[in-house]
XYZ file of N, CA and C in Angstrom:
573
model
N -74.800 -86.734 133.650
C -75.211 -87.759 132.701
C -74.764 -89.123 133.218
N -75.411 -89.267 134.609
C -74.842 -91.075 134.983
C -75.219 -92.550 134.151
N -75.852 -92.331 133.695
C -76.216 -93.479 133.121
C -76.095 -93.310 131.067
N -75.640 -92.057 130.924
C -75.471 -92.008 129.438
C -76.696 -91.571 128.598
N -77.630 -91.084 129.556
C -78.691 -91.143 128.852
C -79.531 -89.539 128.403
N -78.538 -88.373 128.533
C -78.336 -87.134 128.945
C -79.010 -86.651 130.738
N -78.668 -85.269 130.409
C -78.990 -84.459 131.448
C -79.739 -84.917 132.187
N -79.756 -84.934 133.598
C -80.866 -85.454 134.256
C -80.607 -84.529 135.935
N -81.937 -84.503 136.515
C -81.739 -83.683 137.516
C -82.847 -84.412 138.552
N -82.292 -84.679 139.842
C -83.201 -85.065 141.427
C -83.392 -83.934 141.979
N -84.080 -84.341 142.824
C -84.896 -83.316 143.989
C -84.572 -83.988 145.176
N -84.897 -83.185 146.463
C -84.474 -83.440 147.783
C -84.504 -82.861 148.963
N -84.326 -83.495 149.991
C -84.239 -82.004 151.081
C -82.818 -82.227 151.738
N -82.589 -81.120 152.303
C -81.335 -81.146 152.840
C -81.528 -81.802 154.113
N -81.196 -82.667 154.974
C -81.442 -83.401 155.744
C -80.354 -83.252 157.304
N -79.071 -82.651 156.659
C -78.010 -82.436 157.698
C -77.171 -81.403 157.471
N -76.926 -80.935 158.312
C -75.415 -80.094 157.562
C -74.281 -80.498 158.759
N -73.400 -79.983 158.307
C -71.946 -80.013 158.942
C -71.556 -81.781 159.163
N -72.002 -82.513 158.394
C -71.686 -84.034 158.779
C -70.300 -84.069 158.578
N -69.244 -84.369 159.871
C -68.334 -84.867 159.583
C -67.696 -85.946 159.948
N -68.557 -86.952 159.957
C -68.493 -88.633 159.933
C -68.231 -89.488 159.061
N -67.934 -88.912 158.007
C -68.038 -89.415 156.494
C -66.898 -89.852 156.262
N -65.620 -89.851 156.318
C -64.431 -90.876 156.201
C -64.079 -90.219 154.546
N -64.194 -89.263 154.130
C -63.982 -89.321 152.364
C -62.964 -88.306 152.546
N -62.366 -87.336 153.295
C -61.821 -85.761 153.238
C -60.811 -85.756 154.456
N -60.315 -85.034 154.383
C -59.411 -84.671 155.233
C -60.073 -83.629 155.957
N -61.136 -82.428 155.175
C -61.650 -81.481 155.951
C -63.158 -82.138 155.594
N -63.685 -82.196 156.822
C -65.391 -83.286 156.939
C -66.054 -82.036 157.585
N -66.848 -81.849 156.662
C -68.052 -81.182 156.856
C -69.363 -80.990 155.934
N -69.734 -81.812 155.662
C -70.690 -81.761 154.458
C -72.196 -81.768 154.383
N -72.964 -81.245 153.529
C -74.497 -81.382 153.234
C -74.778 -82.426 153.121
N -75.640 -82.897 154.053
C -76.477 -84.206 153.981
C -77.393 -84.134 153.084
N -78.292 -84.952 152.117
C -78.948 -84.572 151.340
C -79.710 -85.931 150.596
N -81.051 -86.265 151.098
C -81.687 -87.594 150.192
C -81.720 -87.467 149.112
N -81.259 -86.523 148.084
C -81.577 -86.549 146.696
C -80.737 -87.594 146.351
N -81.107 -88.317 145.126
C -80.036 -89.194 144.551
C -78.910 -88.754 143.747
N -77.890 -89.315 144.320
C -76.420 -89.549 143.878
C -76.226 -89.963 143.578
N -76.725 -90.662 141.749
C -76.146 -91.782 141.193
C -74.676 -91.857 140.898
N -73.790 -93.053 140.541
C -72.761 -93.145 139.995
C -72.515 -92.422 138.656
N -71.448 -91.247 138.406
C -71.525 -90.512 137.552
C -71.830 -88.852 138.172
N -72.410 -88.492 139.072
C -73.011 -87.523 139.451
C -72.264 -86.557 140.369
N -71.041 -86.960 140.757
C -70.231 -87.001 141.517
C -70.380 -85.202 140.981
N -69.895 -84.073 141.419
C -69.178 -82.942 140.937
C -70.342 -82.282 140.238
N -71.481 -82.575 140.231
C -73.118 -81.846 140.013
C -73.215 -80.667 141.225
N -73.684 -80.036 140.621
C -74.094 -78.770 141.831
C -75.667 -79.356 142.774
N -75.345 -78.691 143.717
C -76.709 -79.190 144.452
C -77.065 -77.458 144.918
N -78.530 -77.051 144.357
C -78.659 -76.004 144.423
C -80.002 -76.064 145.300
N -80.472 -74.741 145.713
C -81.776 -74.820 146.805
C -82.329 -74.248 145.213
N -83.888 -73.995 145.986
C -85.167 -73.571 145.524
C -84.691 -72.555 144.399
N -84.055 -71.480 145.397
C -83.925 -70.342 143.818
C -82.781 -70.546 142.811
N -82.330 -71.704 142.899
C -80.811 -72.020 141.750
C -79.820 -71.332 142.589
N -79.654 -70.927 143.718
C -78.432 -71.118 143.913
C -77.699 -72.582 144.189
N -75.872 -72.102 143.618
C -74.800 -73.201 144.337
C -74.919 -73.332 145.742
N -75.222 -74.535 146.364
C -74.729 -74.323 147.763
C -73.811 -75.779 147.955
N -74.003 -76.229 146.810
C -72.660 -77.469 146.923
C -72.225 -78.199 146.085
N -71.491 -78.961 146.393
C -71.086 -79.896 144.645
C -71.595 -81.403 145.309
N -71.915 -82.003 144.855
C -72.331 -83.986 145.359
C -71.234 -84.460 144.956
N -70.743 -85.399 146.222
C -69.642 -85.758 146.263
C -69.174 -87.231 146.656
N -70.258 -87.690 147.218
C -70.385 -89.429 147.512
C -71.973 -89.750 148.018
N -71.931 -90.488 147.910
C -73.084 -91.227 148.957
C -73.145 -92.664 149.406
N -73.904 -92.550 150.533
C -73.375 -93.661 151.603
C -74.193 -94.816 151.320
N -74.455 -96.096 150.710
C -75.479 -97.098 150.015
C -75.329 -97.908 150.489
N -75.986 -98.718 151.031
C -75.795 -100.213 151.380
C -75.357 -101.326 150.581
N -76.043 -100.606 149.089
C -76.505 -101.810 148.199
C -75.220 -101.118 147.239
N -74.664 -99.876 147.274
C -74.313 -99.521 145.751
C -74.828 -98.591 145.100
N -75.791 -98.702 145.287
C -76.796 -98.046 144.463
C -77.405 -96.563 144.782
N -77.994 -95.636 144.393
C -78.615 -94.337 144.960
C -79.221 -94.622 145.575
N -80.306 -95.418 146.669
C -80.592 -95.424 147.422
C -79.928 -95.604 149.073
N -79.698 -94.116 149.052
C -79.126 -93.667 150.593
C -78.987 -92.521 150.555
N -77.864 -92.152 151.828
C -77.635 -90.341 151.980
C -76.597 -89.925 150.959
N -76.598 -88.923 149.982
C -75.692 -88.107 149.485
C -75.157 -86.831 150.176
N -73.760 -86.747 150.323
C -73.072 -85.734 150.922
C -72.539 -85.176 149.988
N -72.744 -83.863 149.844
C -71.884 -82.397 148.966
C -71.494 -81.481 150.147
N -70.241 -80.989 149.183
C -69.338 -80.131 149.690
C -70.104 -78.791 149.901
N -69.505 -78.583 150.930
C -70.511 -76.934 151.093
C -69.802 -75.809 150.091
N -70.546 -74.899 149.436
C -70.088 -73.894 148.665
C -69.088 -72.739 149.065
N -68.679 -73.018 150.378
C -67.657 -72.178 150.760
C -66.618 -72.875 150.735
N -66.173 -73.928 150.466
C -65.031 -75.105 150.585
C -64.633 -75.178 148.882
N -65.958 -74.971 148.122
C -65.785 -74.692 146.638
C -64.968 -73.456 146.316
N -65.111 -72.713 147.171
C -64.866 -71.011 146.599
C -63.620 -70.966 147.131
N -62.623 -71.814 147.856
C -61.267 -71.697 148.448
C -60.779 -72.644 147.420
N -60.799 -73.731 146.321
C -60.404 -74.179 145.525
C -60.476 -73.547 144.565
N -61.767 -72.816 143.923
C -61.851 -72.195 142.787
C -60.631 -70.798 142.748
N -60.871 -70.415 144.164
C -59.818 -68.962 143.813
C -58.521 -69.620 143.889
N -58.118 -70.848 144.186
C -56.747 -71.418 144.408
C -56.630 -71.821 142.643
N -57.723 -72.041 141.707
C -57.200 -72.146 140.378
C -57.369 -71.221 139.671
N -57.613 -70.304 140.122
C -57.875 -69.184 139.585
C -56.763 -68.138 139.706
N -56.156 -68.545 140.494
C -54.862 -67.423 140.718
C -53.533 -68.332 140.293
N -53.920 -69.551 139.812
C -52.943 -70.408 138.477
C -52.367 -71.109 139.263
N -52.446 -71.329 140.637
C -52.077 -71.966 141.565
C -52.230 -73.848 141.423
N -51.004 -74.478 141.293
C -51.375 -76.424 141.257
C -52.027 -76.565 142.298
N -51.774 -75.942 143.497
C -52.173 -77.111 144.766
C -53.246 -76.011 145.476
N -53.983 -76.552 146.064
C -55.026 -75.722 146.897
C -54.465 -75.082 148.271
N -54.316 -73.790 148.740
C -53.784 -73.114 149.600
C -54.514 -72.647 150.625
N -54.484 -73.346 151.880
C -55.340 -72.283 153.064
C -54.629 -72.474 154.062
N -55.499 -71.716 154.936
C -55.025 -71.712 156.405
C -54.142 -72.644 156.841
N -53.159 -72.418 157.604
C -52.437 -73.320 158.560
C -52.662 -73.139 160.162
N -53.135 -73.712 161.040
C -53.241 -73.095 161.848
C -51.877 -73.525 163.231
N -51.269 -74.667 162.816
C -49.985 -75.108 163.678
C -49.990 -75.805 165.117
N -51.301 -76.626 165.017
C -51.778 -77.429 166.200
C -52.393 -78.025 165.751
N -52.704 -79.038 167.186
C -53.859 -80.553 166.564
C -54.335 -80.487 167.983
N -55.690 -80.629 167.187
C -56.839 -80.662 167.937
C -57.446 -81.837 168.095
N -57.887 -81.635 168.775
C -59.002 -83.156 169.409
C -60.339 -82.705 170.167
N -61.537 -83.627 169.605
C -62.634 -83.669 170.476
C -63.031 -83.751 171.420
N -63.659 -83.080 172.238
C -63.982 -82.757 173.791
C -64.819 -84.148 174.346
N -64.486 -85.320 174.631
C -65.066 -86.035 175.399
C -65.892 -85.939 176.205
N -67.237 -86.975 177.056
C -67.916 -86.460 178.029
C -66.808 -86.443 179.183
N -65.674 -87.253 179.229
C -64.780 -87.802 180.441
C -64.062 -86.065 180.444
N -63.889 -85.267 179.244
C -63.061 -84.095 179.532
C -63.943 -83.277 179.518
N -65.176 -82.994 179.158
C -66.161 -82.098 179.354
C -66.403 -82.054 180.713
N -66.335 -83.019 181.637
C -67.059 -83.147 182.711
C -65.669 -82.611 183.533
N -64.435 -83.056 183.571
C -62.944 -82.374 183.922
C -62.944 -80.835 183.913
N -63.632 -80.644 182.592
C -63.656 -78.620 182.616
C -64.274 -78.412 182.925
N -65.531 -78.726 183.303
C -66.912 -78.207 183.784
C -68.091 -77.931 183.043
N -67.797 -78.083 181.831
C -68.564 -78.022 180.733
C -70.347 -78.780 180.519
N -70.678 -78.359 180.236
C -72.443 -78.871 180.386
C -72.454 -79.724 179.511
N -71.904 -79.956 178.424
C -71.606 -80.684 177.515
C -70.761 -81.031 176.702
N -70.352 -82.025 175.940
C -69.065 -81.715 175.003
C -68.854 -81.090 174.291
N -68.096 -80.078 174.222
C -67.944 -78.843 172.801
C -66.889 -78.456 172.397
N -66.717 -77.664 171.183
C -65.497 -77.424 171.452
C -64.569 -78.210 170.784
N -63.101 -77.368 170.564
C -62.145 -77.923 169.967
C -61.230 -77.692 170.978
N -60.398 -79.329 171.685
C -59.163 -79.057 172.488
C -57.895 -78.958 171.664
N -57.099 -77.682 172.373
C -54.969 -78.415 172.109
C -54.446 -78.951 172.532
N -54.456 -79.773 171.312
C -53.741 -81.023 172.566
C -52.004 -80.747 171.983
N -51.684 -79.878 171.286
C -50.176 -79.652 170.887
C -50.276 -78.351 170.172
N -48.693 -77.590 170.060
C -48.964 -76.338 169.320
C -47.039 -76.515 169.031
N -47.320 -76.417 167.578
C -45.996 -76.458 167.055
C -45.144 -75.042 167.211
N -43.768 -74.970 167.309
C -43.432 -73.715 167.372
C -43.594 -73.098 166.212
N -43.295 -71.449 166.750
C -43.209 -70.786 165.471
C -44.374 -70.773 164.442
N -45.423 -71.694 164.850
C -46.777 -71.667 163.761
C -47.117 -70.556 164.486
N -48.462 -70.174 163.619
C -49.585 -68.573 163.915
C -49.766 -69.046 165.428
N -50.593 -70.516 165.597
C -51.018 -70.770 166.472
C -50.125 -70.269 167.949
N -49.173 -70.705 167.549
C -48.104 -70.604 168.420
C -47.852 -68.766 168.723
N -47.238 -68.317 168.002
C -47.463 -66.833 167.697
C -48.733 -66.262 168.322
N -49.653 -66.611 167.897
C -51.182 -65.741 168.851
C -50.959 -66.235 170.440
N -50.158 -67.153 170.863
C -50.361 -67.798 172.329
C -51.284 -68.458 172.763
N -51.645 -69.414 171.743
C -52.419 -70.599 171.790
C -51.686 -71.415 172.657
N -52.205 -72.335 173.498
C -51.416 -72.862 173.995
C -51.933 -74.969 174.559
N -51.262 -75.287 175.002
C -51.917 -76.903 175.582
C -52.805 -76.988 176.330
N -54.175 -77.070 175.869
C -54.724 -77.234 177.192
C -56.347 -76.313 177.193
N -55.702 -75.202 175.776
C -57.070 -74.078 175.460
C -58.238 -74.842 175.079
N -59.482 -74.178 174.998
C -60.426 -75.283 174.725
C -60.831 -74.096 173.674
N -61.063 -74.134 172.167
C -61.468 -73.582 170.842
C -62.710 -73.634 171.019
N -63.169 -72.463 171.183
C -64.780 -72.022 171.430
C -65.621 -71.703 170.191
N -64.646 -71.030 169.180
C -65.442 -69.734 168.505
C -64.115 -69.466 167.355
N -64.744 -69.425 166.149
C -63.926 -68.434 165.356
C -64.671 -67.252 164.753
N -63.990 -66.335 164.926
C -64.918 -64.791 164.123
C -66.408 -64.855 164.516
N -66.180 -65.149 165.452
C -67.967 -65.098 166.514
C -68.728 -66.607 165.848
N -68.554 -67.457 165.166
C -69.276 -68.896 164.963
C -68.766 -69.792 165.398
N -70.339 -70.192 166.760
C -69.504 -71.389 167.691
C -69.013 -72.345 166.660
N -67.885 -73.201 167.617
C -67.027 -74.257 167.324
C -67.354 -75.687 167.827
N -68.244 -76.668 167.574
C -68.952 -77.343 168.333
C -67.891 -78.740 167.943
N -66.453 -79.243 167.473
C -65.996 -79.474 167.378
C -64.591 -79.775 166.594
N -63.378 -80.776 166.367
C -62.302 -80.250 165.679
C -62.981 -79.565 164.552
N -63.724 -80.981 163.621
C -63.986 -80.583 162.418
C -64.896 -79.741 161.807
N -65.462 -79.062 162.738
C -66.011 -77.773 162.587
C -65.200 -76.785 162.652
N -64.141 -76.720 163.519
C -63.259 -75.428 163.751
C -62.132 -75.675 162.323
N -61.480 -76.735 162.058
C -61.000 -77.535 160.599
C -61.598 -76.881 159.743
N -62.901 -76.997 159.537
C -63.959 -76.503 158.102
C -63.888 -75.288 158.694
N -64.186 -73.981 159.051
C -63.762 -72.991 159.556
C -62.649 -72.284 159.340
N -61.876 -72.884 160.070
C -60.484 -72.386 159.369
C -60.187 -72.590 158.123
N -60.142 -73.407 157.519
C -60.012 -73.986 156.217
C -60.244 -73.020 155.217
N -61.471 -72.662 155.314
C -62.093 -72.091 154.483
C -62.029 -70.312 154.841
N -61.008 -70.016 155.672
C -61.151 -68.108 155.695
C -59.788 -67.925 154.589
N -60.079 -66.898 154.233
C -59.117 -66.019 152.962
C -57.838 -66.180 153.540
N -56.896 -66.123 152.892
C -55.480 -66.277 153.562
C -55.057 -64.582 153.419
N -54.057 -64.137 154.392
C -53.417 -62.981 154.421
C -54.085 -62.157 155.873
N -55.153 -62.333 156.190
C -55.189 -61.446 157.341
C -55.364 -62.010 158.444
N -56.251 -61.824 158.925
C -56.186 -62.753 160.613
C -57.760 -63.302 160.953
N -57.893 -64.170 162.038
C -59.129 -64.950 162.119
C -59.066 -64.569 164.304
N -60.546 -64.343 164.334
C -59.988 -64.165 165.758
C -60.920 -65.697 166.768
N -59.992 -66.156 167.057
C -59.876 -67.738 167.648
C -60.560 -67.541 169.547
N -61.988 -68.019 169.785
C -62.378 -67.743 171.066
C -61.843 -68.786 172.030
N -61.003 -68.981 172.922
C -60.865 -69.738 173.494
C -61.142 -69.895 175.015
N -61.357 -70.789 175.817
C -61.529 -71.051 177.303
C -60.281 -71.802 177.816
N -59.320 -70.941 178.823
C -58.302 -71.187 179.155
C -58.434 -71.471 180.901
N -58.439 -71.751 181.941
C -58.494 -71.690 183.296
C -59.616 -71.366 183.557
N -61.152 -71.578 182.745
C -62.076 -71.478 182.893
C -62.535 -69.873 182.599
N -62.023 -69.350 181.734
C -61.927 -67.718 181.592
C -61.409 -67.446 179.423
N -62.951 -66.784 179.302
C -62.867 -66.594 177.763
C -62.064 -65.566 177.659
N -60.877 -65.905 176.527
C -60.268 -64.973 176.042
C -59.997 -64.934 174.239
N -60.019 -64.272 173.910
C -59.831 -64.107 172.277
C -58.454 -63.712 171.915
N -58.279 -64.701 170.934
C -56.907 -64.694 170.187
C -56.933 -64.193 168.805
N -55.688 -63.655 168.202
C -55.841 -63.245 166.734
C -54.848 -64.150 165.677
N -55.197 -65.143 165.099
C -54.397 -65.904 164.528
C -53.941 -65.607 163.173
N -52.639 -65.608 162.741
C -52.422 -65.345 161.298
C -52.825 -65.910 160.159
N -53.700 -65.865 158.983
C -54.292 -66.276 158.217
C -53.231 -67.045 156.910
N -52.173 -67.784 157.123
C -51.243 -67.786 156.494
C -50.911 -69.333 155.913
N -50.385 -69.693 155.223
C -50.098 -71.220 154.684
C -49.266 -71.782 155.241
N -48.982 -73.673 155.118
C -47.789 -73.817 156.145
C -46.472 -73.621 155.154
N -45.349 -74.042 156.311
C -44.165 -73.526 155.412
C -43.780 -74.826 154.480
């Protein structure tokens, strides 16, 4: 109800996915989407053709202010790691830790590994004692893949991790000395 005037509903196409350029989140990955996002609309579901959830609207990018521009919603799997975090009576939202920082594969370091293109999530650090650390992640791995879905950068492998169940394990593809190997990381919170 943005304007006070009841219920009201846009149409649209989905235009992008995985945008994580957007400056609003800590974890960036969101549905691009021309439908309008008026002021007020914020936390509306954005559903496809047959009524499903596939996101909540969450900003949009305007020149003027106004709904005319791109609206970005949260993808419905980023919903379903908050909802079970209030649902189990929990204050704060709980996921993955993974115990490193990553950085984007440059053309200057793509071209260093041999890589055809930039991809990929680098380590550029691995704290002790984290999972990361524990599976033998190490400085230098290049993050290919989690649970078999390429990783085409941090904040893809970020939204990824983010969003798997906590308690069991995630298996992390990495390229180490030019040679794929798979890691099993603990699915666990930080301390």
């Amino acid at each position: 109800n943005p304007f006070g005037v009841g219920q009201t509903v846009t149409h649209g196409i989905v235009s992008a996915l995985a945008r994580t350029q957007v400056g609003i989140t800590d974890y960036q990955f969101f549905i691009q989407t021309d439908a309008a996002i008026n002021p007020g609309n914020s936390g509306g579901a954005l559903v496809d053709l047959a009524g499903r959830l596939i996101g909540v609207n969450t900003a949009i990018f305007s020149r003027s202010g106004g709904s005319q521009g791109i609206g970005f919603a949260i993808p419905v799997n980023m919903v379903k790691v908050v909802v079970a975090s209030a649902k189990g009576g929990g204050t704060t939202v709980k996921r993955p830790w993974l115990g490193a920082k990553l950085q984007n594969v440059t053309p200057d370091i793509a071209e260093s590994l041999g890589l055809k293109r930039p991809a990929g999530a680098l380590v550029a650090t691995v704290m002790e004692k984290s999972p990361a650390a524990r599976a033998g992640l190490k400085t230098g791995d290049l993050i290919v893949a989690i649970d078999g879905q390429t990783v085409d950068d941090q904040n893809a492998f970020g939204y990824r991790f983010a969003t798997k169940p906590l308690g069991g394990t995630a298996q992390i593809g990495v390229v180490r000395g030019g040679k794929e190997q798979a890691l099993k990381i603990a699915l666990e919170t930080a301390p």
